[in-house]
Short mmCIF file of C-alpha atoms in Angstrom, two decimals:
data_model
loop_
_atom_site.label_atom_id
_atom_site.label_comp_id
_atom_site.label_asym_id
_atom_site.label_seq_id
_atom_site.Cartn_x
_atom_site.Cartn_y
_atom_site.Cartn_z
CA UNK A 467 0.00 0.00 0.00
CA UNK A 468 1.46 3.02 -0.89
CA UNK A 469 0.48 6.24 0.69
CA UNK A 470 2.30 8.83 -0.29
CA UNK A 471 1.28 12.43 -1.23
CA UNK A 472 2.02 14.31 -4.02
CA UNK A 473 1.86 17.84 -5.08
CA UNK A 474 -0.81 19.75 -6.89
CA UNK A 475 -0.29 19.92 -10.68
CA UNK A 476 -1.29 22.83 -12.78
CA UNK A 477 -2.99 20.19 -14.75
CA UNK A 478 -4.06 17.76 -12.19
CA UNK A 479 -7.28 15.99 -13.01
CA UNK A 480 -8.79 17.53 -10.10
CA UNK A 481 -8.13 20.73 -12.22
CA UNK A 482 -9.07 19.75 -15.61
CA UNK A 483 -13.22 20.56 -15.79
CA UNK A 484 -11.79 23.98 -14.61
CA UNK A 485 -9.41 23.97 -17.27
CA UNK A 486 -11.60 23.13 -20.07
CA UNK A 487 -14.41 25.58 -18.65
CA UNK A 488 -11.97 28.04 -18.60
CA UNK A 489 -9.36 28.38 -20.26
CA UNK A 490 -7.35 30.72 -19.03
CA UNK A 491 -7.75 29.39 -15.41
CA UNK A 492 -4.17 27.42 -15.51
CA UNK A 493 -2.41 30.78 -16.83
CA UNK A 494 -4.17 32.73 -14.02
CA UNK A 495 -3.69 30.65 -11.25
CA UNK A 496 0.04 29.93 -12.07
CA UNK A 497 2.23 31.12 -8.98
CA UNK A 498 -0.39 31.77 -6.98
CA UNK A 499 -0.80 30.60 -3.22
CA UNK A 500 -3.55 27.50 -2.82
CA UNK A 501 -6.21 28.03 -0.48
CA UNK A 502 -8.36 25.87 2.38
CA UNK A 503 -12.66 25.92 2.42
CA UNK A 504 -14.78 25.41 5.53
CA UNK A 505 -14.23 22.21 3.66
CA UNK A 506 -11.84 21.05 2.43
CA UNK A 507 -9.77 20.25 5.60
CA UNK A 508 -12.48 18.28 7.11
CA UNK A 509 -12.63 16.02 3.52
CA UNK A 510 -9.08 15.89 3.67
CA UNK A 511 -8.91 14.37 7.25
CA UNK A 512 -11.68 11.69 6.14
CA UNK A 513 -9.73 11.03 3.13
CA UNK A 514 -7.06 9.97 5.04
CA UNK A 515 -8.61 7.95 7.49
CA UNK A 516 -10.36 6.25 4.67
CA UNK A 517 -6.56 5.62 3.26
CA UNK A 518 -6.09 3.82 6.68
CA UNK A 519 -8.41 1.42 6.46
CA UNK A 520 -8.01 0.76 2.96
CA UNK A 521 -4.32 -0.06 3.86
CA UNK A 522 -5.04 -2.21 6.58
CA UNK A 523 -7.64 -4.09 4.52
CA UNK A 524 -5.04 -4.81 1.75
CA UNK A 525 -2.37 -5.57 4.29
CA UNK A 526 -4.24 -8.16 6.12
CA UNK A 527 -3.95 -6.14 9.29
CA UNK A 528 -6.41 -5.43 11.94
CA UNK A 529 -8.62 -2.40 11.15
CA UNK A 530 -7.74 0.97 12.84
CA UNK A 531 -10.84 1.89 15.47
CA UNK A 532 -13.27 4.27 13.45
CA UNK A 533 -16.53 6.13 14.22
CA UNK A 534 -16.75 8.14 11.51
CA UNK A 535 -20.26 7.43 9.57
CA UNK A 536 -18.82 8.90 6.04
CA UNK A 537 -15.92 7.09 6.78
CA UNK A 538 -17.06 3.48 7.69
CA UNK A 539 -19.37 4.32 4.54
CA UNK A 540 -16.57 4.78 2.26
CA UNK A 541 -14.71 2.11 3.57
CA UNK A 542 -17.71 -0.17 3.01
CA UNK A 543 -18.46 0.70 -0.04
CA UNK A 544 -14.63 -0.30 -1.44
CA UNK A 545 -14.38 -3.36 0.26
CA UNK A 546 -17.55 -4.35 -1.63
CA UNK A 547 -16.15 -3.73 -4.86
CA UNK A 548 -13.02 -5.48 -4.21
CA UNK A 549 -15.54 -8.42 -3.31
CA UNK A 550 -17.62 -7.96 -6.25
CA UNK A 551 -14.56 -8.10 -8.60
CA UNK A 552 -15.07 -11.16 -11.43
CA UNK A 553 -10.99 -11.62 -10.62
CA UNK A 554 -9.06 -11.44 -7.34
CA UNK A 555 -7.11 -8.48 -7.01
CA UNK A 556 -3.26 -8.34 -7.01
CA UNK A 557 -2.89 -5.23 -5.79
CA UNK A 558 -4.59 -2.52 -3.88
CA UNK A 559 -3.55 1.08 -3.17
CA UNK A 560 -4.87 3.37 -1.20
CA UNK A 561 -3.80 7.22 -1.79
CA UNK A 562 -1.95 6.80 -4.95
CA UNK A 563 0.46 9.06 -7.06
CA UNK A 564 -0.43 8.71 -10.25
CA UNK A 565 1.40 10.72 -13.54
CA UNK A 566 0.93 10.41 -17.19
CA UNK A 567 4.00 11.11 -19.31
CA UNK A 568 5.10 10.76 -22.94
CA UNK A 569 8.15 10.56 -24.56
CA UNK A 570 9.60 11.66 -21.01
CA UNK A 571 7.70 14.53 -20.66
CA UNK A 572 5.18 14.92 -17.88
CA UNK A 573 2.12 16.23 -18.64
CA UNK A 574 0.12 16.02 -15.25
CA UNK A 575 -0.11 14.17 -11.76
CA UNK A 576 -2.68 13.59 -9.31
CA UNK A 577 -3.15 11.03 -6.18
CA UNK A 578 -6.21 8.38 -6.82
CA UNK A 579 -7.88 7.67 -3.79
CA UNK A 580 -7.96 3.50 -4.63
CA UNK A 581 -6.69 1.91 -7.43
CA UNK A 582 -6.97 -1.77 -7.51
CA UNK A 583 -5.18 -3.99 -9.75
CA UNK A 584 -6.66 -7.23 -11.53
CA UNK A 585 -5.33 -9.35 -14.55
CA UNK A 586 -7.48 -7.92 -16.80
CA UNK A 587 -8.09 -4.60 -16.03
CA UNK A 588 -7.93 -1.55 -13.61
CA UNK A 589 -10.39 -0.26 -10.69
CA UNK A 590 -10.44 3.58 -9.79
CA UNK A 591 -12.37 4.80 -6.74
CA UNK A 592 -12.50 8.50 -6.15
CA UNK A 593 -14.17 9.51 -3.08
CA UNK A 594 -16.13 13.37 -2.41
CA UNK A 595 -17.47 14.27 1.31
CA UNK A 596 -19.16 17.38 0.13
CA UNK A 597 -23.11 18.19 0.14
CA UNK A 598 -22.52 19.16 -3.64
CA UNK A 599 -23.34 16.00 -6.67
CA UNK A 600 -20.14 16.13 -9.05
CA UNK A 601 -20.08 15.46 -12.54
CA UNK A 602 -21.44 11.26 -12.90
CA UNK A 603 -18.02 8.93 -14.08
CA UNK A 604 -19.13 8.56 -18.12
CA UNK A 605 -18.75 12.50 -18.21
CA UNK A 606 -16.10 13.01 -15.29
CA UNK A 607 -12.46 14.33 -16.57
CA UNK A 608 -10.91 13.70 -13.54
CA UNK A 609 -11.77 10.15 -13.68
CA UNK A 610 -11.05 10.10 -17.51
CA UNK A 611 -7.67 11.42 -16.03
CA UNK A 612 -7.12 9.34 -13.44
CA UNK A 613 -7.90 6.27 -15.92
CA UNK A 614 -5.16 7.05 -18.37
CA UNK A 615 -2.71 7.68 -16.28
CA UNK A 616 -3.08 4.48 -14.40
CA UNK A 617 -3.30 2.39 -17.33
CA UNK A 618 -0.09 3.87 -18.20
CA UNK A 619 1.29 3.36 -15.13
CA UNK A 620 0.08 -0.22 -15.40
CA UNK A 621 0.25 -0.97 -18.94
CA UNK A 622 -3.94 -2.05 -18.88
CA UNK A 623 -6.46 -0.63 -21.35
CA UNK A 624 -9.45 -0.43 -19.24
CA UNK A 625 -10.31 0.60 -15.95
CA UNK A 626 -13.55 0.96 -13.95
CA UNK A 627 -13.63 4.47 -12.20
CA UNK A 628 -16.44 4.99 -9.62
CA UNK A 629 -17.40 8.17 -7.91
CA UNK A 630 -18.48 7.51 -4.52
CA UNK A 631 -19.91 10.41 -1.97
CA UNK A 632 -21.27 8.60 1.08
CA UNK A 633 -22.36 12.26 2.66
CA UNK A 634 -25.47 12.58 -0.51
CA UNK A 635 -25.23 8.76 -1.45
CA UNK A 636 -24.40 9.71 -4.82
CA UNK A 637 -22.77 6.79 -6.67
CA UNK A 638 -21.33 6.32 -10.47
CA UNK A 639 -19.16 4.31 -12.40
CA UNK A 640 -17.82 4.43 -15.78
CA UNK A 641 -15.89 1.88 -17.87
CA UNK A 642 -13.04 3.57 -20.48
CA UNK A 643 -11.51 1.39 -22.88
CA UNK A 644 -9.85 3.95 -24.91
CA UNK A 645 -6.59 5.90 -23.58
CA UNK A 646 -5.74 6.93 -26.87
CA UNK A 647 -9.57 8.99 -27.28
CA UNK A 648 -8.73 9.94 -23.90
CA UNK A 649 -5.10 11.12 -23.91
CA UNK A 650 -5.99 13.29 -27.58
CA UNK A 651 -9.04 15.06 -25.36
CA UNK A 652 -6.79 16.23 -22.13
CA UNK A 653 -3.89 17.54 -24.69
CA UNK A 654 -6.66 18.99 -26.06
CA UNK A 655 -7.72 20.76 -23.26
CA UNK A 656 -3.62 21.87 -22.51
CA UNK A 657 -3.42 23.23 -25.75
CA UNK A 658 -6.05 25.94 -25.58
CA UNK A 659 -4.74 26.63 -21.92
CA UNK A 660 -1.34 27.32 -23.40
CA UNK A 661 -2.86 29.63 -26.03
CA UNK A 662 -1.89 33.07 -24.33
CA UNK A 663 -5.27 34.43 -25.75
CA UNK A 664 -6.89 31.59 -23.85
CA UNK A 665 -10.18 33.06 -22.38
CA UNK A 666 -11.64 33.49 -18.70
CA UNK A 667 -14.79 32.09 -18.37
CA UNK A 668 -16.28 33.15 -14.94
CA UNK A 669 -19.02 30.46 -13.80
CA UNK A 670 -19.92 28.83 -10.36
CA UNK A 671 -18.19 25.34 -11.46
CA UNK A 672 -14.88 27.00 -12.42
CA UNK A 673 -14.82 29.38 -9.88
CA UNK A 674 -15.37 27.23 -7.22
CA UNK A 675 -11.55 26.35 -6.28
CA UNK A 676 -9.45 28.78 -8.33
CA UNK A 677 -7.06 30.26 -6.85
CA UNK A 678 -7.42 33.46 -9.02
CA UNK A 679 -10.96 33.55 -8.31
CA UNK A 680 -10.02 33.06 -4.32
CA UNK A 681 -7.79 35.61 -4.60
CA UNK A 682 -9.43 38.13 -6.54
CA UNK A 683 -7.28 38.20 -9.41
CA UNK A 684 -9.45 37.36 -12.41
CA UNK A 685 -10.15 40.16 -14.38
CA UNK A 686 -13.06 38.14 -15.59
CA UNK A 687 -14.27 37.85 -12.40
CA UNK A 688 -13.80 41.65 -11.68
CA UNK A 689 -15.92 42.41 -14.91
CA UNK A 690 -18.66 40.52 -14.12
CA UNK A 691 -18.61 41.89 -10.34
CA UNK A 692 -18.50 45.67 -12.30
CA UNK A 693 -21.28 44.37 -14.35
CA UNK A 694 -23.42 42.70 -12.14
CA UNK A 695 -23.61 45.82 -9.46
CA UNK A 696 -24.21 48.09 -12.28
CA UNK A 697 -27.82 45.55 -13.61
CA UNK A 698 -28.58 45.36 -9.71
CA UNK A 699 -29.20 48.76 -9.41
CA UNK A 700 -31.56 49.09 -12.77
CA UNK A 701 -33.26 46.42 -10.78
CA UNK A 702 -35.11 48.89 -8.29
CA UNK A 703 -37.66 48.75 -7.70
CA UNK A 704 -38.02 45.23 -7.13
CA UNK A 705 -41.07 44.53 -9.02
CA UNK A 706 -38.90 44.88 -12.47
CA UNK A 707 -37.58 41.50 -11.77
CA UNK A 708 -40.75 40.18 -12.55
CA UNK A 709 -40.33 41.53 -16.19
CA UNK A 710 -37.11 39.32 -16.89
CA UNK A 711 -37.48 36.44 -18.67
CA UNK A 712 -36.37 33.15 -17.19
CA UNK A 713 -33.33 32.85 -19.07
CA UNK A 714 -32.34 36.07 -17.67
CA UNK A 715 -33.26 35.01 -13.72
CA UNK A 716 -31.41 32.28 -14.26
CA UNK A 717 -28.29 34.14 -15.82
CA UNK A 718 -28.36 37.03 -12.98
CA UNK A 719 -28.40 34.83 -10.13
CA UNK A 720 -25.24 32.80 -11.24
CA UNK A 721 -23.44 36.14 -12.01
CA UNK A 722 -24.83 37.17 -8.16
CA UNK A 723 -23.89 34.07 -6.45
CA UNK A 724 -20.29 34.52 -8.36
CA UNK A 725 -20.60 37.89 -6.63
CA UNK A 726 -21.28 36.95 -3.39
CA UNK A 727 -18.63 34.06 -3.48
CA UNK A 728 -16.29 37.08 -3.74
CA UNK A 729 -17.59 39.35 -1.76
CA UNK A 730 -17.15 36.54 1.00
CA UNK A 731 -13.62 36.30 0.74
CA UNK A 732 -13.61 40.20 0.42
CA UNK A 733 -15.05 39.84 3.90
CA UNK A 734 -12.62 37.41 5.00
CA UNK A 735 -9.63 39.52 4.19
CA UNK A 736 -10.49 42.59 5.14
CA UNK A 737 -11.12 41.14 8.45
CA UNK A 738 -7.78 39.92 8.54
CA UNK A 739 -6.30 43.04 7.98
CA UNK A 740 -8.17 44.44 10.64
CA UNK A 741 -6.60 42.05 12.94
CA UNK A 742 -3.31 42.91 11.94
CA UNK A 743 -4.02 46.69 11.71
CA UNK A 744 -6.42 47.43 13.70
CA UNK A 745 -8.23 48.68 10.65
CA UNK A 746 -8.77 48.66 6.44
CA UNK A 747 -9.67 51.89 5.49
CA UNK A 748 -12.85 53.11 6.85
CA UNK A 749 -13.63 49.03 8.08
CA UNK A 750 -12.98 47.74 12.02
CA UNK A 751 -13.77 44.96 13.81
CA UNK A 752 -16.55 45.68 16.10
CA UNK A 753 -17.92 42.93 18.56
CA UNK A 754 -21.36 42.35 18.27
CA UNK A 755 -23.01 39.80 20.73
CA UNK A 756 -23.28 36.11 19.70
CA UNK A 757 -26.49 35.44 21.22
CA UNK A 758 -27.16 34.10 25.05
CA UNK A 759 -27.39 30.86 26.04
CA UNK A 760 -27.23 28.30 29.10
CA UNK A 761 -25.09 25.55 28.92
CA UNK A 762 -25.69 23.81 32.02
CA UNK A 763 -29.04 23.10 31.97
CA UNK A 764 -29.00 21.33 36.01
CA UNK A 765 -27.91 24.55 37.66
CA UNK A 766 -30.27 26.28 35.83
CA UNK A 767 -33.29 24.50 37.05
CA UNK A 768 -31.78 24.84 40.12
CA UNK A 769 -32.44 28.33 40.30
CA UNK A 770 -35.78 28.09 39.49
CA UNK A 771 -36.97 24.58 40.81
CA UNK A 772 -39.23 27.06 43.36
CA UNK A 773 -40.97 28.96 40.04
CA UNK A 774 -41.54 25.88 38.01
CA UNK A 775 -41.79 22.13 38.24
CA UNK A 776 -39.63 19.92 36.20
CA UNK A 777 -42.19 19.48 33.48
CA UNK A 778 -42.73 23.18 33.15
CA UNK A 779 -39.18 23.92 32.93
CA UNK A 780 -38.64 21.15 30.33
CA UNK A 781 -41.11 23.01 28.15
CA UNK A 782 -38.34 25.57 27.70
CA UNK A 783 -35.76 23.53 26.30
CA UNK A 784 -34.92 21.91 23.45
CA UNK A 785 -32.40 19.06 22.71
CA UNK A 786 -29.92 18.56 19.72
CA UNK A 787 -30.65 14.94 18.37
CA UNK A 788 -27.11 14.79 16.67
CA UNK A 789 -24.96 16.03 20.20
CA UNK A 790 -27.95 13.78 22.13
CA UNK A 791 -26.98 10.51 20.02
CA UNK A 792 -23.18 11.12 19.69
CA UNK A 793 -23.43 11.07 23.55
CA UNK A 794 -25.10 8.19 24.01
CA UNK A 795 -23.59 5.92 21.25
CA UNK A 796 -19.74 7.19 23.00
CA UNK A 797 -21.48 6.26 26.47
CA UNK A 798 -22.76 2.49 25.46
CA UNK A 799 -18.97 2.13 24.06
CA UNK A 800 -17.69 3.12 26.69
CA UNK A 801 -19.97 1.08 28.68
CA UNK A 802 -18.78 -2.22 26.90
CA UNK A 803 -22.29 -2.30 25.72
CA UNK A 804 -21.23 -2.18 21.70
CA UNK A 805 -18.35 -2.65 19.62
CA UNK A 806 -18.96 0.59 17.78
CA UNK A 807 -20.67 3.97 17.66
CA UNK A 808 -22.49 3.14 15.11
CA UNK A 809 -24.15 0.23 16.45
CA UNK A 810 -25.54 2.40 19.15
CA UNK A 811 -26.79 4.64 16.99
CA UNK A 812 -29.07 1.90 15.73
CA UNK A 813 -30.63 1.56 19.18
CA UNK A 814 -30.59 5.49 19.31
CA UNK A 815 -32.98 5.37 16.89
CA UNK A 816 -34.85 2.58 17.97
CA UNK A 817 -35.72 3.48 21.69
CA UNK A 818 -36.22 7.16 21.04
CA UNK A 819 -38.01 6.69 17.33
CA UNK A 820 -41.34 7.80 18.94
CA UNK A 821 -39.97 11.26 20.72
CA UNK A 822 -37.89 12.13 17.34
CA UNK A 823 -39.90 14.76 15.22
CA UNK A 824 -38.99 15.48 11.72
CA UNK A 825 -38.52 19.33 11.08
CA UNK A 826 -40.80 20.96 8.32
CA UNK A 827 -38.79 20.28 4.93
CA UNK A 828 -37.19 23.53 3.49
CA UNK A 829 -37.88 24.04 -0.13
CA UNK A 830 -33.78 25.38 -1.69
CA UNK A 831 -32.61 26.14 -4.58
CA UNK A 832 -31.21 23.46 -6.65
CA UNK A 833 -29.71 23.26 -10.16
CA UNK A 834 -30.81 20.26 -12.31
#
């Protein structure tokens, strides 16, 4: 099993629906400083713990302890299609470095989460932890990527890749059978990056993790910023929105959230700065409250156990179900009750199924 990490390619598949949305993305981003999300560090710790089992698994060893849900999930989820494979496996890697190169020259890199290794053929797994569906395997370059280089890497000419996000259950997989079709798209796509009249193309997909984007370096970005304020205020009064066509909704608000994405980070740095300097022009930090609260809920009812009963004061409270069964599936572990978290969880759910309530669904915006 071989773990080790590699670093981020200008072309890394990761990178390349960015790169063929827009083109000038790798040309932009070049030199630039990469960037963490809310995130991305919390996918990157489950990535690795997913790595850990997968490399105890192939090793024969004893499992590390886990409680993750997404985790275990993942985990699952490869060992089944190790299981399911119509040949045994003679190899299986968790985290690995995979390049493609020709006639010497290196044209991109990028770490697979699994690749496992039959006679006949390759097996790709790619895993996402994020609440957003990605692109399903028959249309996904970064699998197309990862597939070439690892039948390079392997000499093979076909290799199952499967997408995998336990978070959103969202499950694909994709057979390719031709690295040649494959290898002529992705130069493809490096070619009209190279182009130094290669275009920006702002959009939510291929703004998403750029690093020019992040930092507020696209000038593409800037227009559309310039642009968008400018139609927002021919907008008032409200009631003109109602005279745009659906095509043009549907154009504003991606050019708004694109805005907002930006404006975000805006946020976040000026806020920085303010640390640093106490100020950023005419902007300062200024506490505001967070809200009250009261954490211990005992002494509370202590102070009033001569105003209200128990009942009454229980009327004023609410309980989080996640913190509620998180506590009590670490208590029955600790207990010696179950082997696992998640095995408490089950009877969780089962003792308190009649006290749970279901929220009132929230209707969101979602793009087909």
């Amino acid at each position: 099993m071989n773990a080790e990490k590699t670093t981020h390619h200008l072309f890394s598949p990761s990178s390349l629906e960015r790169r063929e949305l827009c083109p000038a993305s790798a040309r932009l981003e070049e030199g630039l400083p990469s960037f963490d999300t809310e995130y991305s560090q919390p996918g990157t710790e489950k990535h690795a713990k997913v790595a850990a089992l997968i490399g105890a698994y192939a090793a024969g060893e004893e499992s590390p302890d886990e409680t993750d849900e997404d985790v275990l999930k993942a985990f699952k989820k490869a060992k089944e299609i190790v299981q399911n494979l119509e040949e045994p496996a003679v190899g299986i890697y968790a985290e690995k470095p995979l390049s493609y190169k020709y006639c010497g020259i290196e044209y991109y890199r990028g770490t697979a989460d699994v690749v496992i290794v039959t006679k006949s053929k390759l097996v790709i797994i790619d895993f996402k932890f994020g609440h957003r569906a990605v692109t399903e395997a028959a249309d996904n370059s970064q699998g197309a990527a990862y597939a070439l280089a690892a039948m390079k890497t392997f000499d093979q000419t076909t290799a199952d890749v499967h997408f995998y996000n336990p978070v959103i259950n969202q499950f694909s997989s994709h057979t390719f059978t031709n690295p040649q079709g494959i290898a002529e798209y992705i130069m493809g796509v490096m070619m009209r990056c190279k182009n130094p009249q290669a275009p920006a193309i702002p959009g939510e997909t291929q703004c998403r993790y750029c690093k020019a984007a992040y930092h507020g370096t696209c000038p593409a970005l800037a227009a559309t910023v310039e642009k968008t304020s400018t139609k927002a205020e021919s907008l008032v009064p409200l009631p003109s929105l109602q005279n745009l066509t659906n095509a043009q909704i549907v154009d504003l608000k991606r050019k708004c959230d694109l805005v907002a994405k930006l404006s975000e980070r805006i946020d976040n740095r000026i806020k920085a700065i303010c640390e640093a300097e106490g100020s950023c022009g005419p902007f300062r930090l200024k506490e505001v409250s967070g809200g009250r609260e009261i954490p211990e809920i005992t002494e509370a009812f202590k102070c009033v156990d001569k105003v209200f009963t128990a009942e009454e004061f229980l009327g004023f409270c609410s309980l989080s179900v996640a913190k509620f069964e998180k506590g009590f599936a670490s208590k029955k572990k600790q207990l010696g009750e179950f082997k696992t978290e998640k095995e408490a969880k089950v009877q969780f759910c089962t003792e308190l199924a009649s006290l749970i309530q279901q929220k009132p669904n929230r209707k969101i915006i979602v793009e087909a």
